[in-house]
C-alpha cells in the first residue's frame, strides 16, 4: 500500500488501483504530443543558405546534387548515371520511417523525361540494397518513333500516364504486413495502387550478409547508366504515422 500511495502521489489506495487508466491516458497524450507526430516539409526556406534538416541523409556524393534555391518551394535533384540500386553515389535523398505504420507521400512536379532511361520517383529501402521504387520514366520508343512517352514504373512493370507533364503524387503506405505503392496524376484525389510488397521480405537475408537498420523512404533521380540532364523537382515530403489506439477500459489482467 505504501508503494501504491507513493507512486500515485499520496492518493488513497483505491485511486491508485485505477493507475492503469491514467497510464493509458498518459501514453495517449504522449503519442498525440510528438511520439506519432506527422512530418511535412514544403521546402520553403527563408535562410540565405538553406539546408535540409538533420533527419535526412544521403549516400556520400561526389558533388552536391540537391539544390534548394534553384526553384523556389521545391527540392530539386540533379540526376546522374548511378541508379538507386548501385553501390556508387546515386542521386538519392532518404529519411527514416518513424512509426510502425506510416504513409509516405511526395509530389513530383512537371517531370518530362527525354529518353527511356531517364527516371525520377519515390523509393522505400528495407536495407542497404533491398528496395522498391515507383517513378515516372521515359516510355518505350517504338522503331521509327521520335520522342518519349511517360510511364509510372514500379519494379519492372510499366503503366502509361494520361498526360505529358502533369504533376504526379507518389504514395508508399506501410503497415504491419506490407508496403503498398501508388500514384495520383494531376488533380486526381485518389491514389491508384500498383503493387503491394509483403513485409516478410525484410526477414530474408540477401547474399553477402544483412543487418537491418530500419526502413527508409526516399526520392531519387537517375539516368540508369547514362548521364541525366533533366532535373526532378519535388514540391513536398510528408510522413504520416497511423495514430495508435489504446483500450482505457479497466478490468482484470
CSV table of C-alpha atoms in Angstrom, one decimal:
chain,number,residue,atom,x,y,z
A,1,UNK,CA,0.0,0.0,0.0
A,2,UNK,CA,2.8,2.4,0.8
A,3,UNK,CA,4.3,1.8,-2.7
A,4,UNK,CA,0.9,2.4,-4.3
A,5,UNK,CA,0.4,5.7,-2.4
A,6,UNK,CA,3.9,6.9,-3.2
A,7,UNK,CA,3.6,6.1,-6.9
A,8,UNK,CA,0.2,7.8,-7.2
A,9,UNK,CA,1.3,11.0,-5.5
A,10,UNK,CA,-0.1,10.2,-2.0
A,11,UNK,CA,-3.5,9.4,-3.3
A,12,UNK,CA,-5.7,6.8,-1.5
A,13,UNK,CA,-5.0,3.2,-2.5
A,14,UNK,CA,-8.4,2.9,-4.2
A,15,UNK,CA,-7.4,5.8,-6.5
A,16,UNK,CA,-4.0,4.2,-7.2
A,17,UNK,CA,-5.8,1.0,-8.3
A,18,UNK,CA,-7.0,2.9,-11.3
A,19,UNK,CA,-3.4,3.7,-12.3
A,20,UNK,CA,-3.8,1.6,-15.4
A,21,UNK,CA,-6.4,4.0,-16.8
A,22,UNK,CA,-4.2,7.0,-16.1
A,23,UNK,CA,-1.2,5.2,-17.6
A,24,UNK,CA,-3.0,4.6,-20.8
A,25,UNK,CA,-4.2,8.2,-20.9
A,26,UNK,CA,-0.6,9.5,-20.3
A,27,UNK,CA,0.7,7.3,-23.1
A,28,UNK,CA,-2.0,8.6,-25.4
A,29,UNK,CA,-1.2,12.2,-24.6
A,30,UNK,CA,2.5,11.4,-25.2
A,31,UNK,CA,1.6,10.0,-28.6
A,32,UNK,CA,-0.5,13.0,-29.5
A,33,UNK,CA,2.2,15.4,-28.4
A,34,UNK,CA,5.0,14.0,-30.6
A,35,UNK,CA,5.6,10.3,-30.4
A,36,UNK,CA,3.4,9.8,-33.5
A,37,UNK,CA,3.7,13.3,-34.9
A,38,UNK,CA,3.3,13.8,-38.7
A,39,UNK,CA,6.2,15.3,-40.6
A,40,UNK,CA,5.8,17.7,-43.6
A,41,UNK,CA,8.4,19.6,-45.4
A,42,UNK,CA,7.3,22.1,-48.2
A,43,UNK,CA,10.9,23.1,-49.0
A,44,UNK,CA,10.2,26.7,-48.4
A,45,UNK,CA,13.2,28.4,-46.8
A,46,UNK,CA,13.9,31.9,-45.6
A,47,UNK,CA,17.6,31.5,-44.9
A,48,UNK,CA,20.1,32.7,-47.4
A,49,UNK,CA,21.9,29.4,-47.1
A,50,UNK,CA,19.1,26.8,-46.8
A,51,UNK,CA,19.8,23.2,-45.9
A,52,UNK,CA,17.8,20.0,-45.3
A,53,UNK,CA,17.2,19.3,-41.6
A,54,UNK,CA,19.4,16.7,-39.9
A,55,UNK,CA,16.7,14.0,-40.2
A,56,UNK,CA,17.6,13.5,-43.9
A,57,UNK,CA,20.6,11.6,-45.1
A,58,UNK,CA,22.3,10.8,-48.5
A,59,UNK,CA,24.9,8.5,-49.7
A,60,UNK,CA,28.2,10.3,-49.9
A,61,UNK,CA,28.0,12.2,-53.2
A,62,UNK,CA,30.9,13.2,-55.4
A,63,UNK,CA,29.3,16.7,-55.6
A,64,UNK,CA,26.1,18.3,-54.4
A,65,UNK,CA,23.0,17.2,-56.4
A,66,UNK,CA,20.1,18.7,-54.5
A,67,UNK,CA,19.9,22.5,-54.7
A,68,UNK,CA,17.2,24.1,-52.6
A,69,UNK,CA,17.2,27.5,-54.3
A,70,UNK,CA,17.1,26.6,-58.0
A,71,UNK,CA,13.3,26.5,-58.0
A,72,UNK,CA,11.6,28.2,-55.1
A,73,UNK,CA,9.5,25.9,-53.0
A,74,UNK,CA,11.0,22.8,-54.4
A,75,UNK,CA,13.7,20.3,-53.6
A,76,UNK,CA,15.5,19.8,-57.0
A,77,UNK,CA,17.5,16.7,-57.8
A,78,UNK,CA,20.1,16.7,-60.5
A,79,UNK,CA,20.4,13.1,-61.8
A,80,UNK,CA,23.5,11.2,-62.6
A,81,UNK,CA,24.2,7.8,-64.2
A,82,UNK,CA,24.0,5.9,-60.9
A,83,UNK,CA,20.7,4.2,-60.1
A,84,UNK,CA,19.4,3.7,-56.6
A,85,UNK,CA,20.4,0.1,-56.7
A,86,UNK,CA,24.1,0.9,-57.4
A,87,UNK,CA,26.6,1.0,-54.6
A,88,UNK,CA,28.0,4.1,-56.1
A,89,UNK,CA,26.8,7.7,-55.4
A,90,UNK,CA,23.1,7.7,-56.5
A,91,UNK,CA,21.2,11.0,-56.6
A,92,UNK,CA,19.1,9.8,-53.6
A,93,UNK,CA,17.7,11.6,-50.5
A,94,UNK,CA,16.4,9.4,-47.7
A,95,UNK,CA,14.6,9.7,-44.3
A,96,UNK,CA,13.9,7.0,-41.8
A,97,UNK,CA,10.4,5.5,-41.4
A,98,UNK,CA,9.5,6.9,-37.9
A,99,UNK,CA,6.5,4.8,-37.0
A,100,UNK,CA,5.5,1.1,-37.3
A,101,UNK,CA,2.6,2.0,-39.6
A,102,UNK,CA,3.3,5.1,-41.7
A,103,UNK,CA,2.4,6.7,-45.1
A,104,UNK,CA,5.0,8.5,-47.2
A,105,UNK,CA,3.9,10.9,-49.9
A,106,UNK,CA,5.8,13.2,-52.2
A,107,UNK,CA,4.8,15.3,-55.3
A,108,UNK,CA,6.9,15.3,-58.4
A,109,UNK,CA,6.2,18.5,-60.4
A,110,UNK,CA,6.1,18.5,-64.2
A,111,UNK,CA,8.8,16.0,-64.8
A,112,UNK,CA,9.3,15.2,-68.6
A,113,UNK,CA,11.9,12.5,-69.3
A,114,UNK,CA,13.8,12.9,-72.6
A,115,UNK,CA,14.5,9.2,-73.1
A,116,UNK,CA,13.6,5.8,-71.8
A,117,UNK,CA,16.4,5.7,-69.3
A,118,UNK,CA,15.5,8.9,-67.5
A,119,UNK,CA,13.6,8.2,-64.3
A,120,UNK,CA,12.6,10.1,-61.1
A,121,UNK,CA,10.4,9.0,-58.2
A,122,UNK,CA,10.0,7.6,-54.7
A,123,UNK,CA,11.5,4.6,-53.1
A,124,UNK,CA,11.4,2.5,-49.9
A,125,UNK,CA,14.6,0.9,-48.6
A,126,UNK,CA,14.4,-2.1,-46.4
A,127,UNK,CA,18.2,-2.3,-46.0
A,128,UNK,CA,21.3,-1.4,-47.9
A,129,UNK,CA,20.1,-2.8,-51.2
A,130,UNK,CA,16.6,-4.3,-50.8
A,131,UNK,CA,14.1,-1.7,-52.0
A,132,UNK,CA,11.0,-1.0,-54.2
A,133,UNK,CA,10.6,2.1,-56.4
A,134,UNK,CA,7.7,3.9,-58.0
A,135,UNK,CA,8.6,6.5,-60.6
A,136,UNK,CA,8.0,8.5,-63.7
A,137,UNK,CA,10.2,7.2,-66.5
A,138,UNK,CA,10.7,7.5,-70.2
A,139,UNK,CA,8.4,5.2,-72.2
A,140,UNK,CA,9.3,2.5,-74.7
A,141,UNK,CA,10.1,4.2,-78.0
A,142,UNK,CA,8.9,2.2,-81.0
A,143,UNK,CA,11.0,1.8,-84.1
A,144,UNK,CA,10.8,4.9,-86.2
A,145,UNK,CA,9.1,6.9,-83.4
A,146,UNK,CA,10.7,10.1,-82.1
A,147,UNK,CA,10.5,11.4,-78.5
A,148,UNK,CA,9.2,9.5,-75.5
A,149,UNK,CA,6.0,8.8,-73.6
A,150,UNK,CA,5.6,9.0,-69.8
A,151,UNK,CA,5.1,6.0,-67.7
A,152,UNK,CA,4.9,5.2,-64.0
A,153,UNK,CA,7.4,2.5,-63.2
A,154,UNK,CA,7.2,0.1,-60.2
A,155,UNK,CA,9.8,-2.6,-60.2
A,156,UNK,CA,9.7,-3.9,-63.8
A,157,UNK,CA,6.0,-3.1,-64.6
A,158,UNK,CA,5.0,0.0,-66.7
A,159,UNK,CA,1.7,1.8,-66.6
A,160,UNK,CA,1.1,4.6,-69.1
A,161,UNK,CA,0.1,8.0,-67.7
A,162,UNK,CA,-2.7,10.1,-69.2
A,163,UNK,CA,-0.8,13.4,-69.5
A,164,UNK,CA,2.6,14.6,-70.8
A,165,UNK,CA,3.7,16.8,-67.9
A,166,UNK,CA,1.1,16.9,-65.1
A,167,UNK,CA,2.4,16.7,-61.5
A,168,UNK,CA,2.4,13.2,-60.1
A,169,UNK,CA,2.0,12.3,-56.4
A,170,UNK,CA,3.6,9.1,-55.1
A,171,UNK,CA,2.5,7.3,-52.0
A,172,UNK,CA,4.1,4.4,-50.1
A,173,UNK,CA,1.9,3.1,-47.3
A,174,UNK,CA,3.5,0.8,-44.8
A,175,UNK,CA,1.5,-1.3,-42.3
A,176,UNK,CA,2.2,-4.3,-40.1
A,177,UNK,CA,2.2,-6.8,-43.0
A,178,UNK,CA,3.0,-5.0,-46.2
A,179,UNK,CA,4.0,-1.9,-48.2
A,180,UNK,CA,1.7,-0.6,-50.9
A,181,UNK,CA,3.0,1.7,-53.7
A,182,UNK,CA,0.6,4.0,-55.6
A,183,UNK,CA,0.3,7.2,-57.5
A,184,UNK,CA,-2.2,10.0,-58.4
A,185,UNK,CA,-1.8,12.1,-61.6
A,186,UNK,CA,-2.7,15.7,-62.0
A,187,UNK,CA,-5.7,16.8,-59.9
A,188,UNK,CA,-6.8,13.2,-59.1
A,189,UNK,CA,-7.7,13.0,-55.4
A,190,UNK,CA,-7.5,9.2,-55.0
A,191,UNK,CA,-4.3,7.1,-55.4
A,192,UNK,CA,-4.1,4.2,-57.7
A,193,UNK,CA,-2.3,1.3,-56.1
A,194,UNK,CA,0.1,-0.5,-58.4
A,195,UNK,CA,1.9,-3.0,-56.1
A,196,UNK,CA,1.9,-4.5,-52.6
A,197,UNK,CA,5.0,-6.0,-51.2
A,198,UNK,CA,4.9,-8.5,-48.3
A,199,UNK,CA,6.9,-7.3,-45.3
A,200,UNK,CA,8.2,-10.8,-44.9
A,201,UNK,CA,10.8,-9.8,-47.4
A,202,UNK,CA,12.5,-7.8,-44.6
A,203,UNK,CA,13.4,-11.1,-42.9
A,204,UNK,CA,15.1,-12.6,-45.9
A,205,UNK,CA,18.9,-12.1,-45.8
A,206,UNK,CA,20.4,-11.4,-49.2
A,207,UNK,CA,23.8,-12.8,-50.3
A,208,UNK,CA,26.7,-11.1,-48.6
A,209,UNK,CA,25.1,-10.6,-45.2
A,210,UNK,CA,22.3,-8.5,-43.8
A,211,UNK,CA,21.9,-6.1,-40.9
A,212,UNK,CA,18.5,-4.5,-40.6
A,213,UNK,CA,19.0,-0.8,-39.8
A,214,UNK,CA,15.4,0.3,-40.2
A,215,UNK,CA,13.3,1.2,-43.2
A,216,UNK,CA,13.8,4.4,-45.0
A,217,UNK,CA,11.7,6.4,-47.5
A,218,UNK,CA,13.4,8.4,-50.3
A,219,UNK,CA,13.3,10.3,-53.6
A,220,UNK,CA,15.7,9.9,-56.4
A,221,UNK,CA,16.7,10.9,-60.0
A,222,UNK,CA,18.7,8.7,-62.3
A,223,UNK,CA,19.8,8.2,-65.9
A,224,UNK,CA,20.2,4.4,-65.4
A,225,UNK,CA,23.7,4.2,-66.6
A,226,UNK,CA,23.7,7.3,-68.8
A,227,UNK,CA,24.2,11.0,-68.0
A,228,UNK,CA,21.0,12.6,-67.0
A,229,UNK,CA,20.4,16.3,-67.8
A,230,UNK,CA,16.7,16.6,-66.8
A,231,UNK,CA,16.2,17.7,-63.1
A,232,UNK,CA,13.4,16.4,-60.9
A,233,UNK,CA,11.6,18.9,-58.7
A,234,UNK,CA,9.8,17.7,-55.6
A,235,UNK,CA,7.2,20.0,-54.1
A,236,UNK,CA,6.8,18.5,-50.6
A,237,UNK,CA,7.7,15.5,-48.4
A,238,UNK,CA,5.1,14.0,-46.0
A,239,UNK,CA,5.3,11.2,-43.5
A,240,UNK,CA,2.1,10.5,-41.7
A,241,UNK,CA,2.1,7.9,-38.9
A,242,UNK,CA,-1.1,6.0,-38.0
A,243,UNK,CA,-2.1,7.1,-34.6
A,244,UNK,CA,-2.1,4.3,-32.0
A,245,UNK,CA,-5.3,3.3,-30.2
A,246,UNK,CA,-5.5,2.4,-26.6
A,247,UNK,CA,-8.0,0.4,-24.6
A,248,UNK,CA,-8.6,2.5,-21.5
A,249,UNK,CA,-11.3,0.2,-20.1
A,250,UNK,CA,-10.1,-1.2,-16.7
A,251,UNK,CA,-10.5,-4.9,-16.0
A,252,UNK,CA,-8.8,-8.0,-14.8
A,253,UNK,CA,-5.3,-8.7,-16.3
